[in-house]
Coordinates of C-alpha atoms and ligand atoms in Angstrom, one line a residue:
Chain A
M5 CA 245.3 167.9 189.6
P6 CA 241.6 167.3 189.9
S7 CA 239.5 170.3 188.9
P8 CA 237.5 172.0 190.2
L9 CA 239.1 171.6 193.6
K10 CA 236.8 170.8 196.5
C11 CA 237.0 172.2 199.9
D12 CA 238.9 170.0 202.3
L13 CA 236.4 170.5 205.1
C14 CA 233.1 170.4 203.3
A15 CA 232.5 169.4 199.7
K16 CA 231.8 172.9 198.2
P17 CA 234.1 174.2 195.4
A18 CA 237.3 175.6 196.9
T19 CA 238.3 179.2 196.3
V20 CA 241.0 179.6 198.9
H21 CA 244.2 177.7 198.2
L22 CA 247.1 177.6 200.7
T23 CA 250.4 176.0 200.1
Q24 CA 253.0 175.6 202.8
I25 CA 256.4 174.1 202.7
V26 CA 257.6 172.6 206.0
N27 CA 260.8 170.6 206.1
N28 CA 260.8 170.5 202.4
K29 CA 257.4 168.8 202.2
V30 CA 254.6 170.6 200.4
H31 CA 251.3 170.8 202.3
K32 CA 248.3 172.0 200.4
V33 CA 244.9 173.1 201.7
D34 CA 241.9 174.0 199.6
L35 CA 238.9 175.7 201.2
C36 CA 235.7 177.2 200.2
E37 CA 235.1 180.9 201.2
A38 CA 232.8 179.9 204.2
C39 CA 235.2 177.4 205.7
A40 CA 238.2 179.8 205.2
Q41 CA 236.3 182.4 207.2
A42 CA 235.0 179.9 209.8
K43 CA 238.4 178.2 210.3
G44 CA 240.2 181.4 210.9
V45 CA 242.3 182.0 207.9
T46 CA 241.3 185.5 208.9
D47 CA 242.7 185.1 212.4
P48 CA 245.8 187.2 212.7
S49 CA 247.3 185.1 215.5
G50 CA 249.4 182.9 213.3
F51 CA 248.1 179.8 215.1
S52 CA 245.3 178.7 212.8
L53 CA 247.0 178.1 209.5
A54 CA 249.1 175.3 210.9
D55 CA 245.9 173.9 212.4
L56 CA 244.3 173.7 208.9
L57 CA 247.3 172.0 207.5
L58 CA 247.0 169.5 210.3
K59 CA 243.3 168.8 209.5
A60 CA 244.1 168.4 205.9
S61 CA 246.8 165.9 206.7
L62 CA 244.5 163.8 208.8
N63 CA 243.5 161.0 206.5
P64 CA 239.9 160.1 207.3
E65 CA 240.4 156.6 206.0
T66 CA 243.0 155.7 208.6
P67 CA 241.3 153.3 210.9
A68 CA 241.4 154.6 214.4
A69 CA 241.9 152.2 217.3
P70 CA 238.3 152.6 218.6
G71 CA 238.9 151.1 222.0
V72 CA 241.4 153.6 223.2
R73 CA 240.0 156.4 225.4
C74 CA 241.8 159.0 227.5
E75 CA 241.3 158.0 231.1
Q76 CA 241.5 161.7 232.2
C77 CA 239.0 163.2 229.8
G78 CA 237.3 160.4 227.8
F79 CA 238.7 161.6 224.5
T80 CA 239.0 159.1 221.6
P81 CA 241.0 159.1 218.3
V82 CA 237.7 159.7 216.5
D83 CA 237.2 162.9 218.5
F84 CA 240.6 164.0 217.4
K85 CA 239.9 163.3 213.8
K86 CA 236.8 165.4 214.1
L87 CA 238.2 168.3 216.1
G88 CA 241.9 168.3 215.2
R89 CA 242.6 169.0 218.9
F90 CA 243.0 167.0 222.0
G91 CA 240.9 166.9 225.1
C92 CA 243.4 167.3 227.9
P93 CA 247.2 167.2 228.4
A94 CA 247.1 163.5 229.4
C95 CA 245.8 162.7 225.9
Y96 CA 249.4 163.1 224.6
D97 CA 250.4 160.1 226.7
T98 CA 247.3 158.0 225.8
F99 CA 247.6 158.7 222.1
R100 CA 251.3 158.8 221.7
S101 CA 251.3 156.4 218.8
L102 CA 248.9 158.7 217.0
V103 CA 250.8 161.9 217.7
E104 CA 254.4 160.8 217.0
P105 CA 254.0 160.1 213.3
M106 CA 252.3 163.5 212.8
L107 CA 255.1 165.5 214.4
E108 CA 257.7 164.9 211.8
N109 CA 255.7 166.5 209.1
M110 CA 254.4 169.2 211.3
H111 CA 257.5 170.5 213.0
N112 CA 261.2 171.1 212.6
G113 CA 262.1 168.3 215.0
V114 CA 260.3 165.9 217.3
A115 CA 261.8 166.8 220.7
H116 CA 261.5 169.9 222.8
T117 CA 264.7 171.9 223.3
G118 CA 263.2 175.2 224.5
K119 CA 262.2 176.7 227.8
V120 CA 261.3 174.4 230.8
P121 CA 258.9 175.5 233.5
T122 CA 261.3 174.7 236.3
R123 CA 259.0 175.8 239.1
S124 CA 256.0 173.8 237.8
L125 CA 258.2 170.7 237.6
E126 CA 259.6 171.2 241.1
R127 CA 256.1 171.4 242.5
K128 CA 255.2 168.3 240.6
T129 CA 258.2 166.4 241.9
L130 CA 257.3 167.3 245.4
Y131 CA 253.7 166.3 244.9
D132 CA 254.7 162.9 243.4
R133 CA 257.1 162.3 246.2
L134 CA 254.4 163.1 248.8
T135 CA 251.9 160.7 247.2
K136 CA 254.5 157.9 247.2
L137 CA 255.5 158.5 250.8
E138 CA 251.8 158.5 251.9
L139 CA 251.4 155.1 250.3
D140 CA 254.6 153.9 251.9
L141 CA 253.3 155.0 255.3
T142 CA 250.0 153.3 254.9
E143 CA 251.7 150.1 253.8
A144 CA 254.3 150.2 256.7
I145 CA 251.5 150.6 259.3
R146 CA 249.5 147.8 257.7
T147 CA 252.4 145.4 257.9
E148 CA 253.5 146.7 261.4
R149 CA 256.9 148.0 260.2
Y150 CA 256.9 150.8 262.7
E151 CA 260.4 152.1 262.1
D152 CA 259.7 152.4 258.4
A153 CA 256.4 154.2 259.2
A154 CA 258.2 156.7 261.5
R155 CA 260.8 157.4 258.7
A156 CA 258.0 157.9 256.1
R157 CA 256.2 160.3 258.5
D158 CA 259.4 162.3 259.0
E159 CA 259.9 162.6 255.3
I160 CA 256.3 163.5 254.7
N161 CA 256.8 166.4 257.1
Q162 CA 259.9 167.5 255.3
V163 CA 258.2 167.5 251.9
K164 CA 255.2 169.4 253.3
Q165 CA 257.5 172.0 254.7
A166 CA 259.2 172.3 251.3
F167 CA 255.7 172.8 249.8
N168 CA 254.8 175.5 252.2
A169 CA 258.1 177.3 251.6
D170 CA 257.4 177.0 247.9
A171 CA 253.9 178.5 248.3
Q172 CA 255.3 181.5 250.0
R173 CA 257.9 182.3 247.4
Chain B
M99 CA 244.2 191.7 242.4
P100 CA 240.8 193.3 241.9
N101 CA 240.7 196.6 240.1
A102 CA 239.4 199.6 241.9
E103 CA 237.9 201.2 238.8
I104 CA 235.5 199.4 236.5
P105 CA 237.6 198.7 233.4
N106 CA 235.8 199.4 230.2
I107 CA 236.6 199.8 226.5
S108 CA 236.3 203.6 226.6
S109 CA 239.1 203.9 229.2
L110 CA 241.2 201.5 227.2
L111 CA 240.7 203.7 224.1
G112 CA 241.6 206.8 226.0
T113 CA 244.9 205.4 227.3
P114 CA 248.1 205.8 225.2
S115 CA 249.1 202.4 223.8
E116 CA 252.2 200.7 222.6
L117 CA 250.6 200.2 219.2
T118 CA 249.1 203.6 218.5
D119 CA 251.5 205.9 220.2
S120 CA 255.0 204.6 219.5
G121 CA 255.4 205.5 215.9
S122 CA 258.8 206.8 214.8
A123 CA 261.3 206.5 211.9
K124 CA 262.3 203.3 213.7
T125 CA 258.9 201.7 212.9
A126 CA 259.0 202.6 209.2
I127 CA 259.0 199.1 207.8
V128 CA 258.4 196.8 210.8
L129 CA 255.5 198.5 212.6
M130 CA 255.5 196.1 215.5
T131 CA 256.7 192.8 216.8
R132 CA 254.6 190.3 218.7
V133 CA 255.3 187.1 220.6
R134 CA 252.6 184.8 221.7
L135 CA 252.9 181.8 224.1
A136 CA 250.3 179.1 224.5
R137 CA 250.1 177.6 228.0
N138 CA 247.7 175.1 229.7
L139 CA 247.1 174.1 233.3
S140 CA 247.9 170.5 234.1
G141 CA 245.0 168.4 235.4
Y142 CA 242.3 170.3 233.5
H143 CA 240.6 169.6 230.1
F144 CA 241.6 171.9 227.3
P145 CA 239.0 174.8 226.9
G146 CA 237.3 173.3 223.8
W147 CA 236.7 170.0 225.6
A148 CA 235.9 171.4 229.1
K149 CA 232.4 171.8 230.5
P150 CA 231.3 175.4 231.1
E151 CA 231.8 175.1 234.9
E152 CA 235.4 173.9 234.4
R153 CA 236.1 176.8 232.1
E154 CA 234.7 179.3 234.6
R155 CA 236.9 177.8 237.3
V156 CA 240.0 178.0 235.1
L157 CA 239.1 181.5 234.1
A158 CA 238.8 182.7 237.7
S159 CA 242.0 181.2 238.9
C160 CA 244.1 182.3 235.8
R161 CA 242.6 185.8 235.9
A162 CA 243.7 186.3 239.5
S163 CA 247.2 185.0 238.8
V164 CA 247.6 187.1 235.7
A165 CA 246.3 190.3 237.2
A166 CA 248.7 189.9 240.1
T167 CA 251.9 190.1 237.9
A168 CA 254.0 193.2 237.7
P169 CA 253.2 194.2 234.1
M170 CA 249.5 193.9 234.8
R171 CA 249.3 196.6 237.4
R172 CA 246.1 198.6 236.8
C173 CA 245.2 196.2 234.0
F174 CA 242.0 195.9 232.0
N175 CA 240.3 192.7 232.9
F176 CA 237.3 191.6 230.7
A177 CA 235.1 188.6 230.6
V178 CA 234.2 188.1 226.9
A179 CA 230.6 187.5 227.8
D180 CA 230.4 191.0 229.3
L181 CA 231.5 192.7 226.1
S182 CA 229.2 193.8 223.3
D183 CA 230.0 192.7 219.7
L184 CA 231.4 196.1 219.0
E185 CA 233.7 196.1 222.0
R186 CA 235.0 192.7 221.0
Q187 CA 235.6 193.9 217.5
I188 CA 237.6 196.8 218.9
L189 CA 239.9 194.5 220.8
V190 CA 240.4 192.4 217.6
E191 CA 241.2 195.5 215.6
R192 CA 243.8 196.5 218.2
H193 CA 245.4 193.0 218.0
L194 CA 244.6 192.4 221.7
I195 CA 242.4 189.4 221.2
S196 CA 241.9 186.9 218.4
R197 CA 238.7 186.5 216.4
E198 CA 238.4 183.1 217.9
L199 CA 238.3 184.5 221.4
S200 CA 235.8 187.2 220.3
S201 CA 233.4 184.5 219.4
A202 CA 234.2 182.2 222.4
K203 CA 231.7 180.5 224.6
E204 CA 231.3 181.0 228.3
G205 CA 234.3 181.3 230.5
A206 CA 236.5 183.2 228.1
G207 CA 238.3 186.4 229.2
V208 CA 241.2 188.7 228.5
V209 CA 243.6 190.7 230.8
I210 CA 245.3 193.6 229.1
S211 CA 248.1 195.7 230.6
R212 CA 247.5 199.5 230.9
D213 CA 249.8 200.3 227.9
Q214 CA 248.2 197.5 225.9
A215 CA 251.7 196.0 225.4
F216 CA 250.7 192.8 227.2
S217 CA 247.5 190.8 226.9
V218 CA 246.6 187.4 228.1
M219 CA 243.7 185.6 226.5
L220 CA 242.0 183.1 228.8
N221 CA 240.2 180.0 227.6
E222 CA 240.7 180.6 223.9
E223 CA 242.0 177.4 222.3
D224 CA 244.4 177.0 225.2
H225 CA 243.9 178.0 228.8
L226 CA 246.4 180.9 228.4
R227 CA 247.5 182.7 225.3
I228 CA 250.1 185.2 226.5
Q229 CA 251.0 188.0 224.2
V230 CA 253.4 190.9 224.1
L231 CA 253.5 193.7 221.5
R232 CA 256.4 195.9 220.9
A233 CA 256.6 198.8 218.4
G234 CA 259.2 198.4 215.7
F235 CA 261.6 195.5 215.1
N236 CA 262.1 194.2 218.6
L237 CA 261.9 190.5 218.6
K238 CA 264.5 189.9 221.3
K239 CA 263.0 192.5 223.6
A240 CA 259.6 191.1 223.0
W241 CA 260.8 187.6 223.8
S242 CA 262.5 188.6 227.0
A243 CA 259.4 190.5 228.2
I244 CA 257.1 187.6 227.6
N245 CA 259.6 185.1 229.0
D246 CA 259.6 187.2 232.2
L247 CA 255.8 187.4 232.4
D248 CA 255.5 183.6 231.7
S249 CA 258.0 182.8 234.5
Q250 CA 256.0 185.0 236.9
L251 CA 252.8 183.2 236.0
E252 CA 254.5 179.9 236.4
E253 CA 255.2 180.7 240.1
H254 CA 251.5 180.3 240.7
L255 CA 250.2 178.1 237.9
D256 CA 251.0 174.4 237.2
Y257 CA 251.7 174.2 233.5
A258 CA 251.1 171.1 231.5
F259 CA 254.5 170.1 230.2
S260 CA 256.3 167.1 228.9
T261 CA 260.1 166.9 228.7
T262 CA 259.9 165.5 225.2
L263 CA 256.9 167.4 223.7
G264 CA 257.4 170.6 225.6
Y265 CA 254.3 172.7 226.6
L266 CA 251.2 170.7 225.9
T267 CA 248.7 172.5 223.8
A268 CA 245.2 171.6 222.6
C269 CA 246.5 171.4 219.0
P270 CA 249.7 169.4 218.3
T271 CA 250.8 172.1 215.8
N272 CA 251.7 174.3 218.8
L273 CA 253.6 171.8 220.9
G274 CA 257.2 172.4 222.0
T275 CA 257.9 176.1 222.7
A276 CA 254.2 176.8 221.9
M277 CA 255.5 180.2 220.7
R278 CA 254.5 182.2 217.7
A279 CA 256.7 185.2 217.1
S280 CA 255.6 187.6 214.4
A281 CA 256.2 191.0 212.9
M282 CA 253.7 193.4 211.2
M283 CA 255.5 194.8 208.2
H284 CA 254.6 197.6 205.8
L285 CA 255.7 196.6 202.4
P286 CA 254.2 199.0 199.8
A287 CA 257.1 198.9 197.3
L288 CA 257.1 195.1 197.2
V289 CA 253.3 195.2 196.5
I290 CA 253.5 198.0 193.9
S291 CA 256.3 196.2 192.1
N292 CA 254.4 192.9 192.2
Q293 CA 257.1 191.1 194.2
M294 CA 255.0 190.0 197.2
E295 CA 254.1 186.6 195.7
K296 CA 257.8 185.8 195.2
V297 CA 258.5 187.0 198.8
V298 CA 255.7 184.9 200.2
R299 CA 257.0 181.8 198.5
A300 CA 260.6 182.4 199.6
V301 CA 259.4 183.0 203.2
N302 CA 257.3 179.8 203.2
Q303 CA 260.3 177.8 202.1
L304 CA 262.1 179.1 205.1
G305 CA 259.3 177.7 207.3
M306 CA 257.6 181.0 208.0
V307 CA 254.1 182.1 207.3
V308 CA 253.0 185.4 205.6
R309 CA 249.5 186.9 205.9
G310 CA 247.6 190.1 205.4
L311 CA 247.0 192.4 208.4
F312 CA 243.7 190.7 209.3
G313 CA 244.2 187.7 207.1
E314 CA 242.4 188.9 204.0
G315 CA 243.9 189.1 200.5
S316 CA 247.3 190.7 200.0
D317 CA 246.4 194.2 198.7
A318 CA 243.2 194.8 200.7
S319 CA 245.0 195.6 203.9
G320 CA 247.2 198.6 203.2
S321 CA 250.3 196.6 202.2
I322 CA 250.7 195.4 205.8
F323 CA 251.7 191.8 206.3
Q324 CA 252.4 189.6 209.3
I325 CA 255.2 187.2 209.1
S326 CA 255.5 184.5 211.7
N327 CA 257.2 181.2 212.5
Q328 CA 255.3 178.1 211.4
T329 CA 256.8 175.4 213.6
T330 CA 257.2 175.3 217.4
L331 CA 258.8 172.0 218.2
G332 CA 262.4 171.0 217.8
E333 CA 264.0 174.4 218.1
S334 CA 264.5 176.6 221.2
E335 CA 262.8 180.0 221.5
D336 CA 266.1 181.8 220.8
E337 CA 266.7 179.7 217.7
I338 CA 263.2 180.4 216.3
I339 CA 263.6 184.1 217.0
K340 CA 267.0 184.3 215.4
R341 CA 265.8 182.5 212.3
L342 CA 262.7 184.7 212.1
G343 CA 264.8 187.8 212.7
S344 CA 267.1 187.1 209.8
V345 CA 264.1 186.4 207.5
L346 CA 262.6 189.8 208.6
Q347 CA 265.8 191.6 208.1
S348 CA 266.1 190.3 204.5
I349 CA 262.5 191.3 203.8
V350 CA 263.3 194.8 205.1
E351 CA 266.3 195.0 202.7
H352 CA 264.1 193.8 199.7
E353 CA 261.5 196.5 200.5
L354 CA 264.2 199.2 200.7
N355 CA 265.6 198.0 197.3
A356 CA 262.2 198.0 195.8
R357 CA 261.7 201.6 196.9
E358 CA 265.0 202.6 195.4
K359 CA 264.1 201.0 192.1
L360 CA 260.6 202.5 192.0
L361 CA 262.2 206.0 192.5
E362 CA 264.9 205.4 190.0
A363 CA 262.6 204.0 187.3
D364 CA 259.9 206.6 187.6
S365 CA 259.7 208.7 190.7
G366 CA 256.8 210.7 189.1
K367 CA 254.6 207.7 189.1
L368 CA 255.2 207.0 192.8
Y369 CA 254.8 210.6 193.8
D370 CA 251.6 210.7 191.8
K371 CA 250.2 207.9 193.9
I372 CA 251.3 209.6 197.2
G373 CA 250.0 213.0 196.1
R374 CA 246.6 211.5 195.1
A375 CA 246.3 209.7 198.3
Y376 CA 246.8 213.0 200.2
G377 CA 244.2 214.6 198.0
I378 CA 241.6 211.9 198.6
L379 CA 242.2 211.7 202.3
Q380 CA 241.6 215.5 202.6
N381 CA 238.6 215.7 200.3
S382 CA 236.7 212.5 199.8
H383 CA 233.2 211.9 201.2
L384 CA 233.0 208.1 200.8
L385 CA 235.8 205.7 201.8
S386 CA 235.7 202.0 202.2
S387 CA 237.8 200.3 204.8
S388 CA 240.2 198.8 202.2
E389 CA 240.5 202.0 200.2
A390 CA 241.3 204.0 203.4
M391 CA 244.0 201.4 204.3
N392 CA 245.6 201.7 201.0
L393 CA 245.6 205.5 201.1
L394 CA 247.0 205.5 204.6
S395 CA 249.7 203.1 203.4
L396 CA 250.7 205.5 200.7
L397 CA 250.9 208.4 203.1
R398 CA 253.1 206.3 205.4
L399 CA 255.3 205.6 202.4
G400 CA 255.4 209.3 201.8
I401 CA 256.6 209.9 205.4
D402 CA 259.3 207.2 204.9
L403 CA 260.5 209.0 201.8
G404 CA 260.6 212.4 203.5
V405 CA 257.6 213.8 201.5
F406 CA 255.7 214.5 204.7
P407 CA 257.2 215.3 208.0
E408 CA 257.9 212.5 210.4
A409 CA 255.5 214.0 212.9
N410 CA 252.6 212.7 210.9
R411 CA 253.5 209.1 211.4
S412 CA 251.6 208.6 214.6
L413 CA 248.5 210.1 213.1
V414 CA 248.7 207.7 210.2
D415 CA 249.3 204.7 212.5
R416 CA 246.4 205.7 214.7
M417 CA 244.1 206.0 211.7
L418 CA 245.1 202.6 210.4
I419 CA 243.4 201.3 213.5
E420 CA 240.7 203.9 214.2
A421 CA 239.4 203.8 210.6
Q422 CA 238.5 200.1 211.1
P423 CA 234.8 199.3 211.2
G424 CA 234.6 198.5 215.0
H425 CA 236.4 201.7 216.1
L426 CA 234.4 203.9 213.7
Q427 CA 231.1 202.5 214.9
Y428 CA 232.0 202.6 218.6
A429 CA 233.0 206.3 218.2
Q430 CA 229.5 206.8 216.7
K431 CA 227.9 204.9 219.6
G432 CA 226.1 202.3 217.5
E433 CA 226.2 199.9 214.6
L434 CA 226.0 201.3 211.2
E435 CA 225.4 200.0 207.7
P436 CA 228.6 199.6 205.6
G437 CA 227.4 202.6 203.4
Q438 CA 227.0 204.8 206.4
R439 CA 230.4 203.7 207.7
D440 CA 232.0 204.9 204.5
V441 CA 230.5 208.3 204.9
L442 CA 231.7 208.5 208.5
R443 CA 235.2 207.2 207.7
A444 CA 235.7 209.8 205.0
A445 CA 234.5 212.5 207.4
R446 CA 236.8 211.4 210.1
L447 CA 239.8 211.2 207.8
R448 CA 239.0 214.6 206.2
S449 CA 239.0 216.2 209.5
E450 CA 242.1 214.4 210.8
F451 CA 244.1 215.2 207.6
A452 CA 242.9 218.8 207.1
A453 CA 245.9 220.1 209.1
V454 CA 248.5 217.9 207.4
A455 CA 250.8 220.2 205.3
R456 CA 251.0 219.6 201.5
P457 CA 253.6 217.1 200.4
D458 CA 257.0 218.4 199.5
F459 CA 258.4 216.4 196.6
R460 CA 261.6 218.4 196.2
A461 CA 264.3 216.6 198.0
P462 CA 263.0 213.6 199.7
A463 CA 265.3 211.2 201.5
H464 CA 265.6 207.9 199.7
G465 CA 264.3 204.6 200.9
G466 CA 263.1 205.4 204.4
N467 CA 264.0 203.5 207.5
Ligands
LIG75 ZN1 234.1 174.3 202.9
LIG76 ZN1 242.6 163.5 227.7

């Protein structure tokens, strides 16, 4: 073990040492007093320690694919290395290959088995369906398939009604 | 739903709360249970990456949805920017907001239920951090209460969710259930008998985290610890709660054993600590925050052991919060130097404990709980 230990976040001598065992793997974090304060080892929420472990596990030497950028928010892997957090929900799709290897060490499994926001998902399904139907409608009109266009229009009305019913619930 | 009255910290302090007014023999070792859920809106940047205008927009829309839920009737609804440093500190000391939120940038807020059992932080690290507190060892009730509130919110808010990764959070360590369940435990006998390190290691091995009350070193915080789950992805909420619950139960048993052993080995030594704590609380003129916490912890142990009547528990629990720097200074209407605070803290505790009857060491009940 190198001594004295240096802070994982800056290079000052570390005075706070944390050891966690997740899935039988030992994770160690060493911090100086200032970083321990700043990084919320003092936060009682229980969220921040895991975050520290994450940062420590991010190897700064791993080359990041520099060209990849989240279309929704402009986030890059370099930003992630710096912040330890993502920019928006869509980042999880964009950076799937970066996220997946991390999860195994971080969690007790790699797939969600808990609560599902059923109502959010229902609304999303309706919304996606509506978007597709509107495209169909435009395309049908453009190619003069008027029966298809009428069918699409009927369906659009149905989906919109479902939306309204949903909003009133 | 807008509030008719202007919510402020004074009215919050003047309202009975789940944390300060529910003490009973049932909360002897597990003072309170807490469950937190992280949630984000789909289609928006996470707060840390969002521009101020976007944060303000998210804040406005979440605030309205949160305030409209049933548990939030007549809620306290604060924008962090409108609160003074002292007021923020009070909310931290009452476990209603995190330190991170208290130092947040524009567009951060918190909605707190009347009884302070529910709070929803807005634009902390995630758009919503929903929390419920329950006095005593009540993980299942806490989960069911927060599950309800979460479902009510989801009626109006589109959550960011992936079928494989679960609730999408700014930090990947919170993915999946995005749930942190925790208990605040009073473990004086394990501390006195130097067993906490062993307990911490064992608990870590089971995938749980142990921390001091406000995160600082183990004995500076009145032998009060928080134990919570470390991982959030791969298990359901019920599984996590069940696993945490059995870890907590076994810690309770270890604490009870440690108390028995201390009494068997040398009850005089333990009673001496409790008796001295009583004497100091009634007579001292200078008390630091950490000394006060430790004295209050010993009094609480005395109550568990039957040395003081049960009726004193709520006083001790209230003082554990009200002797904190933020609460003390707020009561004094201004910020004070640490030295002045110690004078004030001692005076407050002297007057609060003046009426507490002398300890009765004759036939205490063993163990507590
Ligand atoms: Zn540092
Ligand atoms: Zn993104």
